[in-house]
């Protein structure tokens, strides 16, 4: 038996001999011979070595763009890095959250369907080139190692799982944005609207139905693929002004974690620009067209019929029909056909997981082709404030669950129509102490005034009907 010191001395001499042989080989053997020996030695190692390695470089393509696969893997490994890696890198993202990732030349393990794999991070040294312009040419990469017996499982389902989960993490961690269009270009601001379905003034059963519909849609990728439909859904929100249509859209975006695209149709020159805007939207987003009945002349176009030849003659000279100022204020040439193709034509399938939401105060004015099922799949009526909606507002504004004046308010809300926006304004505390009873009494007085106005209007209408019948 060798003593420990003798073993170390023997190992050192062996390594030294190998290095000496390698140096002699590099210096005296011809270049071509060395290439052949290295090539066949790598093949020999490949037959003996039981593992496969896949490298994912950070920068790819001719323009050296950051690889989407590398970004997805980085997001996927972030949680595993914080629990396994000994050396970590920290960074603050745009949403002010701390993100940890493993440092260069670190390795973490992962398991998929009982099979273990290893991820290692690496960095190639900088190229030794002279340049007056500072360039960050460090080439980072991730290397995946796995047993060759599991090749099909890892290359197929596992990598698909990694990319899907990595992209999902990116969506959850991203800073959501509110986009608006200027012609054919989008600009954005940070989306920070606080609306949620818990604070939305609406009946609980109706809210539950909408939430379940939204969540079912967000998890239905395989279903839409199986039935051969684009992964999108249309919502039509209709009702009087002040009933919470815009608040509903913000609550939908916060529930699903989607970006918002507020599309202004009057700023779009033609159908081509509209299609370009659609292509530039991202998945996991809500495309909103508010007040669709006012955006363009899309109200009941297919039902319009000319009754006599005089109307047909008027169409020959549109300058006589539309004043010059009105033509100049509406330069958009977007047509109903272009908008329909935007909603569910071939180009509508260019991005996945999107909601398209229309709002209108006058649903009866819209063309039936625009709001049929398949385009606007779910119609949601945003109605006047009832007692259930009032209780949500009382909880939001006054932190009240019940009060002796609630019964009076319940009776009055059943007799008059008042929008949630008007009710909320009367519940808004007007002083620093925010006396609850004063706010409730303000609402009661407003409802009583509305009731008196309604009664006087009905009396006037009856008098006018009586006078007209007497004249006949």
PDB file of C-alpha atoms in Angstrom, residues 244-455:
ATOM      1  CA  UNK A 244     -68.127  50.718 -15.401  1.00  0.00           C
ATOM      2  CA  UNK A 245     -67.172  49.408 -18.855  1.00  0.00           C
ATOM      3  CA  UNK A 246     -63.615  50.779 -18.746  1.00  0.00           C
ATOM      4  CA  UNK A 247     -63.205  49.609 -15.157  1.00  0.00           C
ATOM      5  CA  UNK A 248     -64.316  46.145 -16.216  1.00  0.00           C
ATOM      6  CA  UNK A 249     -61.584  46.050 -18.892  1.00  0.00           C
ATOM      7  CA  UNK A 250     -58.922  47.039 -16.344  1.00  0.00           C
ATOM      8  CA  UNK A 251     -60.166  44.329 -13.962  1.00  0.00           C
ATOM      9  CA  UNK A 252     -59.974  41.752 -16.772  1.00  0.00           C
ATOM     10  CA  UNK A 253     -56.365  42.763 -17.533  1.00  0.00           C
ATOM     11  CA  UNK A 254     -55.374  42.560 -13.849  1.00  0.00           C
ATOM     12  CA  UNK A 255     -57.043  39.172 -13.408  1.00  0.00           C
ATOM     13  CA  UNK A 256     -55.237  37.581 -16.352  1.00  0.00           C
ATOM     14  CA  UNK A 257     -52.002  39.601 -16.221  1.00  0.00           C
ATOM     15  CA  UNK A 258     -52.438  40.802 -19.824  1.00  0.00           C
ATOM     16  CA  UNK A 259     -51.184  43.925 -21.568  1.00  0.00           C
ATOM     17  CA  UNK A 260     -53.766  46.383 -22.915  1.00  0.00           C
ATOM     18  CA  UNK A 261     -53.897  47.784 -26.470  1.00  0.00           C
ATOM     19  CA  UNK A 262     -56.287  50.749 -26.672  1.00  0.00           C
ATOM     20  CA  UNK A 263     -56.988  50.977 -30.404  1.00  0.00           C
ATOM     21  CA  UNK A 264     -58.178  54.352 -31.723  1.00  0.00           C
ATOM     22  CA  UNK A 265     -59.748  53.541 -35.086  1.00  0.00           C
ATOM     23  CA  UNK A 266     -60.044  57.150 -36.222  1.00  0.00           C
ATOM     24  CA  UNK A 267     -56.229  57.425 -36.121  1.00  0.00           C
ATOM     25  CA  UNK A 268     -55.819  54.456 -38.496  1.00  0.00           C
ATOM     26  CA  UNK A 269     -55.495  55.466 -42.131  1.00  0.00           C
ATOM     27  CA  UNK A 270     -56.795  52.307 -43.820  1.00  0.00           C
ATOM     28  CA  UNK A 271     -57.233  48.552 -43.550  1.00  0.00           C
ATOM     29  CA  UNK A 272     -53.540  47.940 -44.280  1.00  0.00           C
ATOM     30  CA  UNK A 273     -52.487  50.019 -41.276  1.00  0.00           C
ATOM     31  CA  UNK A 274     -55.075  48.225 -39.161  1.00  0.00           C
ATOM     32  CA  UNK A 275     -53.595  44.859 -40.145  1.00  0.00           C
ATOM     33  CA  UNK A 276     -50.073  46.127 -39.373  1.00  0.00           C
ATOM     34  CA  UNK A 277     -51.176  47.178 -35.889  1.00  0.00           C
ATOM     35  CA  UNK A 278     -52.696  43.756 -35.312  1.00  0.00           C
ATOM     36  CA  UNK A 279     -49.485  41.965 -36.296  1.00  0.00           C
ATOM     37  CA  UNK A 280     -47.449  44.072 -33.849  1.00  0.00           C
ATOM     38  CA  UNK A 281     -49.597  43.203 -30.824  1.00  0.00           C
ATOM     39  CA  UNK A 282     -48.297  40.557 -28.453  1.00  0.00           C
ATOM     40  CA  UNK A 283     -49.935  37.438 -27.124  1.00  0.00           C
ATOM     41  CA  UNK A 284     -51.515  37.560 -23.663  1.00  0.00           C
ATOM     42  CA  UNK A 285     -53.099  40.907 -24.403  1.00  0.00           C
ATOM     43  CA  UNK A 286     -56.474  42.645 -24.582  1.00  0.00           C
ATOM     44  CA  UNK A 287     -57.242  44.715 -27.676  1.00  0.00           C
ATOM     45  CA  UNK A 288     -59.834  47.360 -26.802  1.00  0.00           C
ATOM     46  CA  UNK A 289     -61.970  49.517 -29.080  1.00  0.00           C
ATOM     47  CA  UNK A 290     -64.030  51.798 -26.865  1.00  0.00           C
ATOM     48  CA  UNK A 291     -67.263  53.406 -28.056  1.00  0.00           C
ATOM     49  CA  UNK A 292     -67.240  51.383 -31.263  1.00  0.00           C
ATOM     50  CA  UNK A 293     -70.475  53.072 -32.340  1.00  0.00           C
ATOM     51  CA  UNK A 294     -68.651  56.446 -32.381  1.00  0.00           C
ATOM     52  CA  UNK A 295     -65.266  55.325 -33.756  1.00  0.00           C
ATOM     53  CA  UNK A 296     -66.255  55.041 -37.423  1.00  0.00           C
ATOM     54  CA  UNK A 297     -69.366  54.827 -39.567  1.00  0.00           C
ATOM     55  CA  UNK A 298     -69.907  51.135 -38.767  1.00  0.00           C
ATOM     56  CA  UNK A 299     -73.439  51.319 -37.412  1.00  0.00           C
ATOM     57  CA  UNK A 300     -75.855  49.140 -39.304  1.00  0.00           C
ATOM     58  CA  UNK A 301     -74.223  49.576 -42.699  1.00  0.00           C
ATOM     59  CA  UNK A 302     -75.649  46.352 -44.111  1.00  0.00           C
ATOM     60  CA  UNK A 303     -79.174  47.315 -43.148  1.00  0.00           C
ATOM     61  CA  UNK A 304     -79.098  50.686 -44.930  1.00  0.00           C
ATOM     62  CA  UNK A 305     -81.179  50.630 -48.101  1.00  0.00           C
ATOM     63  CA  UNK A 306     -81.921  53.499 -50.429  1.00  0.00           C
ATOM     64  CA  UNK A 307     -85.639  54.083 -50.818  1.00  0.00           C
ATOM     65  CA  UNK A 308     -85.679  56.057 -54.045  1.00  0.00           C
ATOM     66  CA  UNK A 309     -83.465  57.110 -56.923  1.00  0.00           C
ATOM     67  CA  UNK A 310     -82.832  60.485 -55.357  1.00  0.00           C
ATOM     68  CA  UNK A 311     -80.718  58.821 -52.674  1.00  0.00           C
ATOM     69  CA  UNK A 312     -78.795  56.915 -55.335  1.00  0.00           C
ATOM     70  CA  UNK A 313     -78.056  60.135 -57.199  1.00  0.00           C
ATOM     71  CA  UNK A 314     -76.782  61.748 -54.021  1.00  0.00           C
ATOM     72  CA  UNK A 315     -74.133  59.061 -53.719  1.00  0.00           C
ATOM     73  CA  UNK A 316     -72.643  60.034 -57.057  1.00  0.00           C
ATOM     74  CA  UNK A 317     -71.347  63.281 -55.566  1.00  0.00           C
ATOM     75  CA  UNK A 318     -70.289  62.638 -51.959  1.00  0.00           C
ATOM     76  CA  UNK A 319     -68.899  66.175 -51.631  1.00  0.00           C
ATOM     77  CA  UNK A 320     -72.431  67.535 -51.621  1.00  0.00           C
ATOM     78  CA  UNK A 321     -73.465  64.971 -49.048  1.00  0.00           C
ATOM     79  CA  UNK A 322     -70.665  65.419 -46.495  1.00  0.00           C
ATOM     80  CA  UNK A 323     -69.343  68.865 -45.523  1.00  0.00           C
ATOM     81  CA  UNK A 324     -65.669  69.520 -46.150  1.00  0.00           C
ATOM     82  CA  UNK A 325     -64.864  70.063 -42.460  1.00  0.00           C
ATOM     83  CA  UNK A 326     -66.378  66.689 -41.576  1.00  0.00           C
ATOM     84  CA  UNK A 327     -64.426  64.899 -44.315  1.00  0.00           C
ATOM     85  CA  UNK A 328     -61.150  66.424 -43.149  1.00  0.00           C
ATOM     86  CA  UNK A 329     -61.834  65.481 -39.539  1.00  0.00           C
ATOM     87  CA  UNK A 330     -62.359  61.814 -40.517  1.00  0.00           C
ATOM     88  CA  UNK A 331     -59.438  60.784 -42.728  1.00  0.00           C
ATOM     89  CA  UNK A 332     -59.684  57.105 -41.794  1.00  0.00           C
ATOM     90  CA  UNK A 333     -60.581  54.725 -44.600  1.00  0.00           C
ATOM     91  CA  UNK A 334     -61.051  51.679 -42.368  1.00  0.00           C
ATOM     92  CA  UNK A 335     -64.093  49.734 -43.549  1.00  0.00           C
ATOM     93  CA  UNK A 336     -66.460  47.354 -41.837  1.00  0.00           C
ATOM     94  CA  UNK A 337     -64.982  44.530 -43.891  1.00  0.00           C
ATOM     95  CA  UNK A 338     -61.467  45.456 -42.736  1.00  0.00           C
ATOM     96  CA  UNK A 339     -62.569  45.525 -39.110  1.00  0.00           C
ATOM     97  CA  UNK A 340     -64.270  42.129 -39.431  1.00  0.00           C
ATOM     98  CA  UNK A 341     -61.076  40.647 -40.881  1.00  0.00           C
ATOM     99  CA  UNK A 342     -59.179  42.234 -37.994  1.00  0.00           C
ATOM    100  CA  UNK A 343     -61.422  40.398 -35.521  1.00  0.00           C
ATOM    101  CA  UNK A 344     -61.634  36.904 -36.991  1.00  0.00           C
ATOM    102  CA  UNK A 345     -60.011  36.827 -40.431  1.00  0.00           C
ATOM    103  CA  UNK A 346     -56.863  34.948 -41.391  1.00  0.00           C
ATOM    104  CA  UNK A 347     -54.611  37.622 -39.882  1.00  0.00           C
ATOM    105  CA  UNK A 348     -56.335  37.408 -36.507  1.00  0.00           C
ATOM    106  CA  UNK A 349     -54.557  34.091 -35.806  1.00  0.00           C
ATOM    107  CA  UNK A 350     -51.041  35.585 -36.035  1.00  0.00           C
ATOM    108  CA  UNK A 351     -50.783  35.855 -32.234  1.00  0.00           C
ATOM    109  CA  UNK A 352     -52.165  33.593 -29.530  1.00  0.00           C
ATOM    110  CA  UNK A 353     -54.157  34.163 -26.350  1.00  0.00           C
ATOM    111  CA  UNK A 354     -55.841  37.495 -26.945  1.00  0.00           C
ATOM    112  CA  UNK A 355     -59.119  39.095 -25.993  1.00  0.00           C
ATOM    113  CA  UNK A 356     -60.827  41.599 -28.266  1.00  0.00           C
ATOM    114  CA  UNK A 357     -63.185  43.912 -26.355  1.00  0.00           C
ATOM    115  CA  UNK A 358     -65.682  46.380 -27.803  1.00  0.00           C
ATOM    116  CA  UNK A 359     -67.595  48.872 -25.689  1.00  0.00           C
ATOM    117  CA  UNK A 360     -70.680  50.795 -26.750  1.00  0.00           C
ATOM    118  CA  UNK A 361     -73.448  52.867 -25.207  1.00  0.00           C
ATOM    119  CA  UNK A 362     -75.879  51.924 -28.001  1.00  0.00           C
ATOM    120  CA  UNK A 363     -75.644  48.254 -28.934  1.00  0.00           C
ATOM    121  CA  UNK A 364     -78.732  48.551 -31.145  1.00  0.00           C
ATOM    122  CA  UNK A 365     -76.823  50.794 -33.567  1.00  0.00           C
ATOM    123  CA  UNK A 366     -74.095  48.261 -34.349  1.00  0.00           C
ATOM    124  CA  UNK A 367     -74.119  46.125 -37.462  1.00  0.00           C
ATOM    125  CA  UNK A 368     -75.282  42.588 -36.692  1.00  0.00           C
ATOM    126  CA  UNK A 369     -72.265  41.166 -38.546  1.00  0.00           C
ATOM    127  CA  UNK A 370     -69.945  42.946 -36.124  1.00  0.00           C
ATOM    128  CA  UNK A 371     -71.384  41.567 -32.897  1.00  0.00           C
ATOM    129  CA  UNK A 372     -72.512  38.075 -33.869  1.00  0.00           C
ATOM    130  CA  UNK A 373     -71.302  35.044 -31.911  1.00  0.00           C
ATOM    131  CA  UNK A 374     -67.885  33.962 -33.100  1.00  0.00           C
ATOM    132  CA  UNK A 375     -66.753  37.585 -33.267  1.00  0.00           C
ATOM    133  CA  UNK A 376     -68.111  38.998 -30.046  1.00  0.00           C
ATOM    134  CA  UNK A 377     -68.564  35.691 -28.221  1.00  0.00           C
ATOM    135  CA  UNK A 378     -69.805  37.054 -24.902  1.00  0.00           C
ATOM    136  CA  UNK A 379     -72.135  40.024 -24.522  1.00  0.00           C
ATOM    137  CA  UNK A 380     -72.057  41.666 -21.083  1.00  0.00           C
ATOM    138  CA  UNK A 381     -74.654  44.250 -20.170  1.00  0.00           C
ATOM    139  CA  UNK A 382     -73.334  46.903 -17.796  1.00  0.00           C
ATOM    140  CA  UNK A 383     -76.526  48.119 -16.172  1.00  0.00           C
ATOM    141  CA  UNK A 384     -77.548  50.717 -13.603  1.00  0.00           C
ATOM    142  CA  UNK A 385     -76.576  50.332  -9.970  1.00  0.00           C
ATOM    143  CA  UNK A 386     -78.689  47.906  -7.951  1.00  0.00           C
ATOM    144  CA  UNK A 387     -78.477  47.120  -4.250  1.00  0.00           C
ATOM    145  CA  UNK A 388     -75.843  44.377  -4.663  1.00  0.00           C
ATOM    146  CA  UNK A 389     -73.627  46.759  -6.615  1.00  0.00           C
ATOM    147  CA  UNK A 390     -74.212  49.471  -4.020  1.00  0.00           C
ATOM    148  CA  UNK A 391     -72.983  47.183  -1.236  1.00  0.00           C
ATOM    149  CA  UNK A 392     -69.694  46.693  -3.114  1.00  0.00           C
ATOM    150  CA  UNK A 393     -69.306  50.463  -3.452  1.00  0.00           C
ATOM    151  CA  UNK A 394     -70.157  51.013   0.232  1.00  0.00           C
ATOM    152  CA  UNK A 395     -67.491  48.485   1.173  1.00  0.00           C
ATOM    153  CA  UNK A 396     -64.940  50.153  -1.128  1.00  0.00           C
ATOM    154  CA  UNK A 397     -65.602  53.781  -0.211  1.00  0.00           C
ATOM    155  CA  UNK A 398     -66.881  53.634   3.369  1.00  0.00           C
ATOM    156  CA  UNK A 399     -65.706  50.206   4.626  1.00  0.00           C
ATOM    157  CA  UNK A 400     -69.308  49.401   5.472  1.00  0.00           C
ATOM    158  CA  UNK A 401     -70.913  45.966   5.446  1.00  0.00           C
ATOM    159  CA  UNK A 402     -74.291  47.126   6.780  1.00  0.00           C
ATOM    160  CA  UNK A 403     -76.044  50.229   8.106  1.00  0.00           C
ATOM    161  CA  UNK A 404     -79.508  51.259   9.210  1.00  0.00           C
ATOM    162  CA  UNK A 405     -79.883  53.460   6.088  1.00  0.00           C
ATOM    163  CA  UNK A 406     -79.233  50.555   3.706  1.00  0.00           C
ATOM    164  CA  UNK A 407     -82.902  49.567   3.626  1.00  0.00           C
ATOM    165  CA  UNK A 408     -83.926  53.057   2.482  1.00  0.00           C
ATOM    166  CA  UNK A 409     -81.261  53.062  -0.238  1.00  0.00           C
ATOM    167  CA  UNK A 410     -82.372  49.603  -1.365  1.00  0.00           C
ATOM    168  CA  UNK A 411     -85.955  50.826  -1.909  1.00  0.00           C
ATOM    169  CA  UNK A 412     -84.852  53.944  -3.775  1.00  0.00           C
ATOM    170  CA  UNK A 413     -82.449  52.023  -6.083  1.00  0.00           C
ATOM    171  CA  UNK A 414     -85.352  49.799  -7.046  1.00  0.00           C
ATOM    172  CA  UNK A 415     -87.383  52.830  -8.147  1.00  0.00           C
ATOM    173  CA  UNK A 416     -84.842  54.977 -10.029  1.00  0.00           C
ATOM    174  CA  UNK A 417     -81.921  54.442 -12.390  1.00  0.00           C
ATOM    175  CA  UNK A 418     -78.535  55.717 -11.219  1.00  0.00           C
ATOM    176  CA  UNK A 419     -75.198  54.614 -12.612  1.00  0.00           C
ATOM    177  CA  UNK A 420     -72.463  53.172 -10.353  1.00  0.00           C
ATOM    178  CA  UNK A 421     -70.320  56.216 -11.209  1.00  0.00           C
ATOM    179  CA  UNK A 422     -72.980  58.588  -9.823  1.00  0.00           C
ATOM    180  CA  UNK A 423     -73.513  56.452  -6.714  1.00  0.00           C
ATOM    181  CA  UNK A 424     -69.761  56.355  -6.098  1.00  0.00           C
ATOM    182  CA  UNK A 425     -69.518  60.137  -6.376  1.00  0.00           C
ATOM    183  CA  UNK A 426     -72.143  60.612  -3.652  1.00  0.00           C
ATOM    184  CA  UNK A 427     -70.382  58.066  -1.415  1.00  0.00           C
ATOM    185  CA  UNK A 428     -67.045  59.819  -1.836  1.00  0.00           C
ATOM    186  CA  UNK A 429     -66.105  61.455   1.512  1.00  0.00           C
ATOM    187  CA  UNK A 430     -66.002  65.242   1.113  1.00  0.00           C
ATOM    188  CA  UNK A 431     -64.206  65.926   4.406  1.00  0.00           C
ATOM    189  CA  UNK A 432     -61.124  64.545   6.133  1.00  0.00           C
ATOM    190  CA  UNK A 433     -63.098  62.764   8.846  1.00  0.00           C
ATOM    191  CA  UNK A 434     -65.330  61.178   6.161  1.00  0.00           C
ATOM    192  CA  UNK A 435     -68.526  60.833   8.203  1.00  0.00           C
ATOM    193  CA  UNK A 436     -70.306  57.698   6.999  1.00  0.00           C
ATOM    194  CA  UNK A 437     -73.835  58.851   7.734  1.00  0.00           C
ATOM    195  CA  UNK A 438     -73.343  62.117   5.837  1.00  0.00           C
ATOM    196  CA  UNK A 439     -72.209  60.213   2.745  1.00  0.00           C
ATOM    197  CA  UNK A 440     -75.191  57.857   2.893  1.00  0.00           C
ATOM    198  CA  UNK A 441     -77.605  60.766   3.372  1.00  0.00           C
ATOM    199  CA  UNK A 442     -76.062  62.543   0.364  1.00  0.00           C
ATOM    200  CA  UNK A 443     -76.840  59.469  -1.716  1.00  0.00           C
ATOM    201  CA  UNK A 444     -80.384  59.241  -0.349  1.00  0.00           C
ATOM    202  CA  UNK A 445     -81.065  62.896  -1.184  1.00  0.00           C
ATOM    203  CA  UNK A 446     -79.722  62.395  -4.701  1.00  0.00           C
ATOM    204  CA  UNK A 447     -81.909  59.310  -5.218  1.00  0.00           C
ATOM    205  CA  UNK A 448     -84.987  61.161  -3.916  1.00  0.00           C
ATOM    206  CA  UNK A 449     -84.279  64.063  -6.285  1.00  0.00           C
ATOM    207  CA  UNK A 450     -83.933  61.605  -9.150  1.00  0.00           C
ATOM    208  CA  UNK A 451     -87.235  60.025  -8.154  1.00  0.00           C
ATOM    209  CA  UNK A 452     -89.005  63.402  -8.171  1.00  0.00           C
ATOM    210  CA  UNK A 453     -87.519  64.268 -11.567  1.00  0.00           C
ATOM    211  CA  UNK A 454     -88.673  60.940 -12.892  1.00  0.00           C
ATOM    212  CA  UNK A 455     -92.207  61.474 -11.607  1.00  0.00           C
TER     213      UNK A 455
END
